[in-house]
Backbone as JSON Lines, residues from 0, in Angstrom:
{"i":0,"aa":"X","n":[19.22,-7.26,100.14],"ca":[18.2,-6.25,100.27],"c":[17.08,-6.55,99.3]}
{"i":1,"aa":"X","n":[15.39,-6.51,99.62],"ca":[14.76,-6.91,98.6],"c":[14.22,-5.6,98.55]}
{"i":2,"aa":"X","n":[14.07,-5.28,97.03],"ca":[13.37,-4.14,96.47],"c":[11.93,-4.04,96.7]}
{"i":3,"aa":"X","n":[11.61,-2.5,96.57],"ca":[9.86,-2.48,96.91],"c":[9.04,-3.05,95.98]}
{"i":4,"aa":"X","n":[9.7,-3.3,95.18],"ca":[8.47,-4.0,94.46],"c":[8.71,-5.92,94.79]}
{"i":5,"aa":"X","n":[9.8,-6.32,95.41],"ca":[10.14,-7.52,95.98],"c":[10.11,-8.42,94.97]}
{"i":6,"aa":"X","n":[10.03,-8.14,93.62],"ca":[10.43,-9.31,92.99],"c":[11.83,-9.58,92.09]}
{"i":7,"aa":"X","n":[12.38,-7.82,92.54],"ca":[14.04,-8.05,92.19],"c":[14.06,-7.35,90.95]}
{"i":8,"aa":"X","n":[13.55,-6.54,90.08],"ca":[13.44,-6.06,88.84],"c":[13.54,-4.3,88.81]}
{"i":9,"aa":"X","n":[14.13,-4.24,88.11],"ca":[14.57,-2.83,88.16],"c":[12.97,-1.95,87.93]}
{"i":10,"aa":"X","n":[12.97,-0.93,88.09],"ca":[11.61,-0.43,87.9],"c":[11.65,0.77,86.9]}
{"i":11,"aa":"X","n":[10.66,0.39,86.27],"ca":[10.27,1.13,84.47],"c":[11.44,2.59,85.08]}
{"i":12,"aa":"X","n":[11.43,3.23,83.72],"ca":[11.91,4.65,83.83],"c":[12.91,5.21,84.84]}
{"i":13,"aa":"X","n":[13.38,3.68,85.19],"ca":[14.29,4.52,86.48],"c":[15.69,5.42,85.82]}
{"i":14,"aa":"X","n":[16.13,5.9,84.68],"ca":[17.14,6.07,84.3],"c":[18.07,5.63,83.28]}
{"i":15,"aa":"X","n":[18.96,6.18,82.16],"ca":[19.71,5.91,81.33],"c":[19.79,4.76,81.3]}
{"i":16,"aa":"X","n":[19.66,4.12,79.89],"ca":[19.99,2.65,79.6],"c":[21.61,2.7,79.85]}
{"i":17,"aa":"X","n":[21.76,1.31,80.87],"ca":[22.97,0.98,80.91],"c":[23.18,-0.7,80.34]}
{"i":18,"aa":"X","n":[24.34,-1.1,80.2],"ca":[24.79,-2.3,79.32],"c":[24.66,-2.63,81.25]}
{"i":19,"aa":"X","n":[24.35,-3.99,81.23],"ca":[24.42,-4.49,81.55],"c":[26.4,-5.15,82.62]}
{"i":20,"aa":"X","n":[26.33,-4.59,83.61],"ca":[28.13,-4.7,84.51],"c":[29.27,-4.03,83.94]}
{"i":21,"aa":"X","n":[28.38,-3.22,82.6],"ca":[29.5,-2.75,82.4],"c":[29.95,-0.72,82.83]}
{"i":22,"aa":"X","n":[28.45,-0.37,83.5],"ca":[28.36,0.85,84.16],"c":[28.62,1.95,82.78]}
{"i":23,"aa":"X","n":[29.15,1.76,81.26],"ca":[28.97,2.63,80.47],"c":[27.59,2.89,79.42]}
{"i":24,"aa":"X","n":[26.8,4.11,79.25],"ca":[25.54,4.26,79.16],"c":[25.69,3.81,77.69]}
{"i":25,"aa":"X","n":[24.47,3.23,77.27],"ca":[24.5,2.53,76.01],"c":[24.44,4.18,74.25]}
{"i":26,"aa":"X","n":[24.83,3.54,73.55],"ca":[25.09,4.75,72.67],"c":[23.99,5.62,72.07]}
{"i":27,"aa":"X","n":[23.81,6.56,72.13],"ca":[22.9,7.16,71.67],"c":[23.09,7.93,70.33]}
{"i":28,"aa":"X","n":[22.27,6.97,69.04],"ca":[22.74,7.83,67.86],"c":[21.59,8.88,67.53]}
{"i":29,"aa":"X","n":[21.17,9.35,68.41],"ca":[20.43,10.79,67.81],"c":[21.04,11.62,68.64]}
{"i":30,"aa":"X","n":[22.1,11.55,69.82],"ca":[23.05,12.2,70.27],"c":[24.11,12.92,69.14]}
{"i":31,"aa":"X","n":[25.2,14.16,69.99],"ca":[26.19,14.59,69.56],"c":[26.95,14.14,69.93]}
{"i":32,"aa":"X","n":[27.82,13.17,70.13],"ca":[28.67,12.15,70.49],"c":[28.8,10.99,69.28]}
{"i":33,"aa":"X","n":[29.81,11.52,68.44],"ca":[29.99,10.7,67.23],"c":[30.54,9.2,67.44]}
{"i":34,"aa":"X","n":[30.2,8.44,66.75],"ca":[30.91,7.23,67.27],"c":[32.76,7.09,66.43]}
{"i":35,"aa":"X","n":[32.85,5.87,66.95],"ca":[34.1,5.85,66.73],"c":[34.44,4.65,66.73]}
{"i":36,"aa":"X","n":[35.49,4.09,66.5],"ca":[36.21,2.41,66.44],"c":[35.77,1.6,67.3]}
{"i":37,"aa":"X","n":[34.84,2.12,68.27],"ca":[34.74,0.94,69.3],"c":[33.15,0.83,68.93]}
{"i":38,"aa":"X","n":[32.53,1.57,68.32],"ca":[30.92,1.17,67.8],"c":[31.29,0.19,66.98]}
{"i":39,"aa":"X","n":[30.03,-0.35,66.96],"ca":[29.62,-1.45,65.98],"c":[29.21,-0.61,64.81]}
{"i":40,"aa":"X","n":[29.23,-1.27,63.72],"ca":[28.66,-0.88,62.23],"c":[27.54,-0.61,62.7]}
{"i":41,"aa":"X","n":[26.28,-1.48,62.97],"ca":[24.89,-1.09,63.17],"c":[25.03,0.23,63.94]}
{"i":42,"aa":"X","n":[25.64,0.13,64.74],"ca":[25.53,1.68,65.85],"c":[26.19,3.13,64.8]}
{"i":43,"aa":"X","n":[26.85,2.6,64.22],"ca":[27.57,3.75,63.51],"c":[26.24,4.22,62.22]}
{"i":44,"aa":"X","n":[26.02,3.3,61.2],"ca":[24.72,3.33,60.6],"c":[23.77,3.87,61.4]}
{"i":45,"aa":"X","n":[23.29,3.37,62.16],"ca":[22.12,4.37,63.36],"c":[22.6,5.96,63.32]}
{"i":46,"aa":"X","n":[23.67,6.11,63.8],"ca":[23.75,7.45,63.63],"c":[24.42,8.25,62.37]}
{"i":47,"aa":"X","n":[24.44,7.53,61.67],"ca":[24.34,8.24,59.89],"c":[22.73,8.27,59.75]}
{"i":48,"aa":"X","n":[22.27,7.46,59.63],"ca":[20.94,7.77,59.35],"c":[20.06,8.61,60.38]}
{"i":49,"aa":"X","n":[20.22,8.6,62.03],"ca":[19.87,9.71,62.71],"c":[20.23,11.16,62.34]}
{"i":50,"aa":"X","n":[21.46,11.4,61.49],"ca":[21.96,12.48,61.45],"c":[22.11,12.77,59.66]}
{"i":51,"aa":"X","n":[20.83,12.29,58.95],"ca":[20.78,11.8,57.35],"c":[22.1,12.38,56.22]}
{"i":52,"aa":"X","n":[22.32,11.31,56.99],"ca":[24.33,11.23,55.93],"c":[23.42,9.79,55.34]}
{"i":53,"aa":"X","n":[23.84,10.63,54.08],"ca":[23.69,8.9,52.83],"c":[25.39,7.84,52.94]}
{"i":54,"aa":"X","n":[24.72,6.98,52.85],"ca":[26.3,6.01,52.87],"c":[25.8,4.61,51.86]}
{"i":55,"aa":"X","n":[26.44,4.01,51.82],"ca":[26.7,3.12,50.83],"c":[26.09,1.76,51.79]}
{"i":56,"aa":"X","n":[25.49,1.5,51.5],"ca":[25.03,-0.34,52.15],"c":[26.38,-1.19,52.44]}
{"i":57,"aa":"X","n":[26.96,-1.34,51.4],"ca":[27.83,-2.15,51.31],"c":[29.6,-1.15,52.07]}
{"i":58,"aa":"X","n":[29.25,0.11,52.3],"ca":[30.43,0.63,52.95],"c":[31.06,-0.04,54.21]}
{"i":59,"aa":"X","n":[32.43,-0.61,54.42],"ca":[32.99,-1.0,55.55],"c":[32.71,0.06,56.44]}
{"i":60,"aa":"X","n":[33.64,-0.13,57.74],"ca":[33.2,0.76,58.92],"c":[34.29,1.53,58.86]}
{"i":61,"aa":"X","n":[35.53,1.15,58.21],"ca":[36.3,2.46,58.27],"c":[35.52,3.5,57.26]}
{"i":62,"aa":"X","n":[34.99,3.48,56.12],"ca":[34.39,3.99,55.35],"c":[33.23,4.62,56.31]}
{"i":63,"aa":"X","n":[32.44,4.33,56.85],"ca":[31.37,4.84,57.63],"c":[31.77,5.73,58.7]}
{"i":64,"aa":"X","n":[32.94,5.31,59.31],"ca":[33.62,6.04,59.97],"c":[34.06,7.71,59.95]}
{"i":65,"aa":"X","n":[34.67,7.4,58.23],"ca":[35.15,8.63,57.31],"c":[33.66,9.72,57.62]}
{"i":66,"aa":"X","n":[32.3,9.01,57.03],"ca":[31.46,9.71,56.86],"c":[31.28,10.33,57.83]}
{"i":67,"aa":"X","n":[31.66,9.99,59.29],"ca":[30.87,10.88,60.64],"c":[31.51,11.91,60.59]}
{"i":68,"aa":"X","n":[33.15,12.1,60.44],"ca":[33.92,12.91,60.52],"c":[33.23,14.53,59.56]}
């Protein structure tokens, strides 16, 4: 099927960022949906600092973890 715009590209604003085949919507840290063991550090940091919890630079992710709770 070729799309209306015919060159195969999804079109601006169509909807929630998704990952790429994997059909789950990408994380949103200014959301209420805390992360958890399956975020990445950067994603977990994103939403400490979206939600201004101070944390430690050098804190592991179980440590960062602690903080969302």
């Amino acid at each position: 099927m070729v799309s209306p715009q015919g060159s195969g590209s999804k079109p601006v604003g169509s909807g929630p960022t998704v990952e790429p085949d994997s059909g789950v919507a990408k994380f949103d840290p200014k959301g209420d949906v805390k992360p958890t063991d399956a975020n990445t550090v950067t994603e977990i940091k994103a939403y400490l600092d979206a939600h201004s919890i101070s944390y430690s630079s050098s804190a592991s992710k179980a440590d960062l973890l602690k903080l969302v709770q």
